[in-house]
PDB file of C-alpha atoms in Angstrom:
ATOM      1  CA  UNK A1245     -52.258 133.012  36.139  1.00 54.00           C
ATOM      2  CA  UNK A1246     -56.021 133.272  35.737  1.00 74.00           C
ATOM      3  CA  UNK A1247     -58.793 130.792  35.614  1.00 64.00           C
ATOM      4  CA  UNK A1248     -62.119 130.485  33.920  1.00 81.00           C
ATOM      5  CA  UNK A1249     -64.574 127.791  32.965  1.00 87.00           C
ATOM      6  CA  UNK A1250     -65.749 125.480  30.242  1.00 89.00           C
ATOM      7  CA  UNK A1251     -69.502 124.919  30.362  1.00 93.00           C
ATOM      8  CA  UNK A1252     -71.147 121.996  28.601  1.00 95.00           C
ATOM      9  CA  UNK A1253     -74.601 122.780  27.196  1.00 96.00           C
ATOM     10  CA  UNK A1254     -77.092 120.544  25.458  1.00 96.00           C
ATOM     11  CA  UNK A1255     -80.598 120.726  24.037  1.00 95.00           C
ATOM     12  CA  UNK A1256     -81.391 117.686  26.206  1.00 94.00           C
ATOM     13  CA  UNK A1257     -80.970 117.365  29.951  1.00 95.00           C
ATOM     14  CA  UNK A1258     -77.530 116.014  30.794  1.00 92.00           C
ATOM     15  CA  UNK A1259     -77.541 113.282  33.421  1.00 93.00           C
ATOM     16  CA  UNK A1260     -74.857 113.599  36.083  1.00 92.00           C
ATOM     17  CA  UNK A1261     -72.963 110.547  34.802  1.00 92.00           C
ATOM     18  CA  UNK A1262     -72.921 112.053  31.269  1.00 93.00           C
ATOM     19  CA  UNK A1263     -71.493 115.430  32.220  1.00 93.00           C
ATOM     20  CA  UNK A1264     -68.222 116.558  30.711  1.00 82.00           C
ATOM     21  CA  UNK A1265     -65.438 116.525  33.294  1.00 84.00           C
ATOM     22  CA  UNK A1266     -61.748 117.348  33.330  1.00 77.00           C
ATOM     23  CA  UNK A1267     -60.755 113.768  32.502  1.00 79.00           C
ATOM     24  CA  UNK A1268     -62.844 114.032  29.306  1.00 78.00           C
ATOM     25  CA  UNK A1269     -60.595 116.748  27.885  1.00 70.00           C
ATOM     26  CA  UNK A1270     -57.200 116.451  26.223  1.00 64.00           C
ATOM     27  CA  UNK A1271     -54.932 119.367  27.127  1.00 54.00           C
ATOM     28  CA  UNK A1272     -53.174 119.253  23.747  1.00 57.00           C
ATOM     29  CA  UNK A1273     -56.514 119.663  21.967  1.00 66.00           C
ATOM     30  CA  UNK A1274     -57.552 122.512  24.283  1.00 60.00           C
ATOM     31  CA  UNK A1275     -54.366 124.404  23.442  1.00 51.00           C
ATOM     32  CA  UNK A1276     -55.675 124.758  19.882  1.00 56.00           C
ATOM     33  CA  UNK A1277     -58.818 126.489  21.150  1.00 68.00           C
ATOM     34  CA  UNK A1278     -57.784 128.265  24.362  1.00 65.00           C
ATOM     35  CA  UNK A1279     -54.590 130.328  24.335  1.00 64.00           C
ATOM     36  CA  UNK A1280     -52.240 129.468  27.179  1.00 60.00           C
ATOM     37  CA  UNK A1281     -54.341 126.836  28.948  1.00 64.00           C
ATOM     38  CA  UNK A1282     -52.073 124.884  31.267  1.00 65.00           C
ATOM     39  CA  UNK A1283     -54.466 122.608  33.144  1.00 64.00           C
ATOM     40  CA  UNK A1284     -58.105 121.738  33.766  1.00 75.00           C
ATOM     41  CA  UNK A1285     -59.773 120.519  36.945  1.00 74.00           C
ATOM     42  CA  UNK A1286     -63.111 120.220  38.645  1.00 86.00           C
ATOM     43  CA  UNK A1287     -64.217 123.523  40.230  1.00 87.00           C
ATOM     44  CA  UNK A1288     -63.407 124.067  43.907  1.00 88.00           C
ATOM     45  CA  UNK A1289     -66.809 125.633  44.529  1.00 91.00           C
ATOM     46  CA  UNK A1290     -70.198 123.945  44.588  1.00 95.00           C
ATOM     47  CA  UNK A1291     -72.313 123.486  41.470  1.00 95.00           C
ATOM     48  CA  UNK A1292     -74.816 126.002  42.886  1.00 95.00           C
ATOM     49  CA  UNK A1293     -72.105 128.674  43.168  1.00 95.00           C
ATOM     50  CA  UNK A1294     -70.935 127.906  39.626  1.00 94.00           C
ATOM     51  CA  UNK A1295     -74.502 128.146  38.301  1.00 96.00           C
ATOM     52  CA  UNK A1296     -74.989 131.502  40.066  1.00 95.00           C
ATOM     53  CA  UNK A1297     -71.827 132.768  38.350  1.00 93.00           C
ATOM     54  CA  UNK A1298     -73.063 131.425  34.990  1.00 94.00           C
ATOM     55  CA  UNK A1299     -76.415 133.165  35.488  1.00 95.00           C
ATOM     56  CA  UNK A1300     -74.610 136.525  35.813  1.00 92.00           C
ATOM     57  CA  UNK A1301     -72.625 135.876  32.645  1.00 91.00           C
ATOM     58  CA  UNK A1302     -75.694 134.817  30.662  1.00 93.00           C
ATOM     59  CA  UNK A1303     -77.499 137.993  31.760  1.00 91.00           C
ATOM     60  CA  UNK A1304     -74.828 139.981  29.896  1.00 89.00           C
ATOM     61  CA  UNK A1305     -75.983 138.459  26.597  1.00 89.00           C
ATOM     62  CA  UNK A1306     -79.684 138.598  27.421  1.00 91.00           C
ATOM     63  CA  UNK A1307     -80.093 134.888  28.201  1.00 93.00           C
ATOM     64  CA  UNK A1308     -81.629 133.536  31.402  1.00 94.00           C
ATOM     65  CA  UNK A1309     -80.758 130.623  33.627  1.00 96.00           C
ATOM     66  CA  UNK A1310     -83.360 128.928  35.790  1.00 97.00           C
ATOM     67  CA  UNK A1311     -81.792 126.079  37.712  1.00 96.00           C
ATOM     68  CA  UNK A1312     -79.881 124.309  34.950  1.00 96.00           C
ATOM     69  CA  UNK A1313     -82.144 125.484  32.112  1.00 97.00           C
ATOM     70  CA  UNK A1314     -80.847 128.206  29.759  1.00 96.00           C
ATOM     71  CA  UNK A1315     -83.409 130.193  27.816  1.00 94.00           C
ATOM     72  CA  UNK A1316     -81.976 131.889  24.750  1.00 93.00           C
ATOM     73  CA  UNK A1317     -82.874 135.556  24.469  1.00 87.00           C
ATOM     74  CA  UNK A1318     -83.701 137.736  21.497  1.00 84.00           C
ATOM     75  CA  UNK A1319     -82.043 140.967  22.664  1.00 85.00           C
ATOM     76  CA  UNK A1320     -79.177 141.914  20.348  1.00 85.00           C
ATOM     77  CA  UNK A1321     -77.786 144.678  22.577  1.00 87.00           C
ATOM     78  CA  UNK A1322     -74.643 142.708  23.339  1.00 82.00           C
ATOM     79  CA  UNK A1323     -73.903 142.561  19.592  1.00 85.00           C
ATOM     80  CA  UNK A1324     -74.003 146.370  19.429  1.00 85.00           C
ATOM     81  CA  UNK A1325     -71.624 146.553  22.382  1.00 83.00           C
ATOM     82  CA  UNK A1326     -69.378 144.047  20.626  1.00 83.00           C
ATOM     83  CA  UNK A1327     -69.329 146.099  17.403  1.00 84.00           C
ATOM     84  CA  UNK A1328     -68.541 149.322  19.293  1.00 86.00           C
ATOM     85  CA  UNK A1329     -65.635 147.680  21.135  1.00 86.00           C
ATOM     86  CA  UNK A1330     -64.356 146.176  17.855  1.00 87.00           C
ATOM     87  CA  UNK A1331     -64.287 149.631  16.233  1.00 87.00           C
ATOM     88  CA  UNK A1332     -62.534 151.137  19.249  1.00 87.00           C
ATOM     89  CA  UNK A1333     -59.881 148.416  19.280  1.00 85.00           C
ATOM     90  CA  UNK A1334     -59.411 148.582  15.505  1.00 87.00           C
ATOM     91  CA  UNK A1335     -58.632 152.291  15.854  1.00 88.00           C
ATOM     92  CA  UNK A1336     -55.966 151.401  18.443  1.00 84.00           C
ATOM     93  CA  UNK A1337     -54.634 148.778  16.003  1.00 86.00           C
ATOM     94  CA  UNK A1338     -53.716 146.409  18.806  1.00 79.00           C
ATOM     95  CA  UNK A1339     -53.635 143.041  17.036  1.00 83.00           C
ATOM     96  CA  UNK A1340     -53.746 141.045  20.273  1.00 77.00           C
ATOM     97  CA  UNK A1341     -56.728 143.029  21.529  1.00 80.00           C
ATOM     98  CA  UNK A1342     -58.431 142.784  18.119  1.00 81.00           C
ATOM     99  CA  UNK A1343     -58.151 138.997  18.271  1.00 80.00           C
ATOM    100  CA  UNK A1344     -59.572 138.926  21.812  1.00 78.00           C
ATOM    101  CA  UNK A1345     -62.513 141.160  20.873  1.00 78.00           C
ATOM    102  CA  UNK A1346     -63.219 139.345  17.601  1.00 78.00           C
ATOM    103  CA  UNK A1347     -63.425 135.974  19.372  1.00 75.00           C
ATOM    104  CA  UNK A1348     -65.588 137.312  22.209  1.00 74.00           C
ATOM    105  CA  UNK A1349     -63.049 136.272  24.846  1.00 70.00           C
ATOM    106  CA  UNK A1350     -62.439 139.959  25.633  1.00 66.00           C
ATOM    107  CA  UNK A1351     -65.873 140.163  27.247  1.00 74.00           C
ATOM    108  CA  UNK A1352     -65.885 136.867  29.076  1.00 77.00           C
ATOM    109  CA  UNK A1353     -63.035 134.373  28.964  1.00 77.00           C
ATOM    110  CA  UNK A1354     -65.039 131.239  29.381  1.00 85.00           C
ATOM    111  CA  UNK A1355     -66.080 128.718  26.826  1.00 88.00           C
ATOM    112  CA  UNK A1356     -69.223 126.855  25.912  1.00 93.00           C
ATOM    113  CA  UNK A1357     -69.072 123.290  24.694  1.00 91.00           C
ATOM    114  CA  UNK A1358     -72.193 122.564  22.667  1.00 93.00           C
ATOM    115  CA  UNK A1359     -71.925 119.084  21.145  1.00 86.00           C
ATOM    116  CA  UNK A1360     -74.044 120.243  18.226  1.00 90.00           C
ATOM    117  CA  UNK A1361     -71.169 122.524  17.168  1.00 90.00           C
ATOM    118  CA  UNK A1362     -68.527 120.010  18.250  1.00 84.00           C
ATOM    119  CA  UNK A1363     -65.928 122.478  19.515  1.00 85.00           C
ATOM    120  CA  UNK A1364     -65.424 125.070  22.231  1.00 87.00           C
ATOM    121  CA  UNK A1365     -66.477 128.657  21.617  1.00 90.00           C
ATOM    122  CA  UNK A1366     -66.463 131.731  23.820  1.00 90.00           C
ATOM    123  CA  UNK A1367     -69.831 132.591  25.379  1.00 90.00           C
ATOM    124  CA  UNK A1368     -70.366 135.677  23.210  1.00 88.00           C
ATOM    125  CA  UNK A1369     -69.680 133.714  20.014  1.00 91.00           C
ATOM    126  CA  UNK A1370     -72.004 130.895  21.082  1.00 94.00           C
ATOM    127  CA  UNK A1371     -74.680 133.422  22.062  1.00 93.00           C
ATOM    128  CA  UNK A1372     -74.402 135.058  18.639  1.00 91.00           C
ATOM    129  CA  UNK A1373     -74.800 131.660  16.946  1.00 92.00           C
ATOM    130  CA  UNK A1374     -77.917 130.623  18.900  1.00 94.00           C
ATOM    131  CA  UNK A1375     -79.504 134.057  19.415  1.00 92.00           C
ATOM    132  CA  UNK A1376     -83.243 134.063  18.804  1.00 84.00           C
ATOM    133  CA  UNK A1377     -83.561 130.347  18.022  1.00 87.00           C
ATOM    134  CA  UNK A1378     -86.255 129.820  20.694  1.00 83.00           C
ATOM    135  CA  UNK A1379     -84.314 126.817  21.942  1.00 88.00           C
ATOM    136  CA  UNK A1380     -83.829 125.760  25.537  1.00 94.00           C
ATOM    137  CA  UNK A1381     -80.438 124.426  26.602  1.00 97.00           C
ATOM    138  CA  UNK A1382     -79.364 122.608  29.722  1.00 97.00           C
ATOM    139  CA  UNK A1383     -76.121 122.921  31.645  1.00 97.00           C
ATOM    140  CA  UNK A1384     -74.033 119.785  31.781  1.00 96.00           C
ATOM    141  CA  UNK A1385     -70.491 119.648  33.083  1.00 94.00           C
ATOM    142  CA  UNK A1386     -68.640 122.650  34.492  1.00 93.00           C
ATOM    143  CA  UNK A1387     -64.869 122.544  34.278  1.00 87.00           C
ATOM    144  CA  UNK A1388     -62.332 124.988  35.662  1.00 85.00           C
ATOM    145  CA  UNK A1389     -59.365 125.776  33.446  1.00 73.00           C
ATOM    146  CA  UNK A1390     -56.226 127.766  34.173  1.00 71.00           C
ATOM    147  CA  UNK A1391     -54.263 129.885  31.737  1.00 64.00           C
TER     148      UNK A1391
END
């Protein structure tokens, strides 16, 4: 069993009482978006620890995190890495691995919930969608999920 996170992001600051939490999510609906999820809960660690972890993950796609403010980058290097891994996996013809790479979960198995899109997407997919849009996002709720 492993665990990862669901991170709520918004173009507007998210007040504490408006943050997504585990009671906001229906497990049956999550099963359609996250393979094998068996439960969600609030993280055991502090928000500061969770934000430090998120900062490291965002660095991998060229985005920055300052406090709770995400600045979208313009560096497309992660897309090149993604393409290279996709070619490598396609040559192996591992369908499971191809699905993981194509979705972006292969690189980081956590999900972003951006209400503007209205559904969960892996970080790398979300980063690809918002890359270079000169938009600032704010971190809302942080939820731990197990799969």
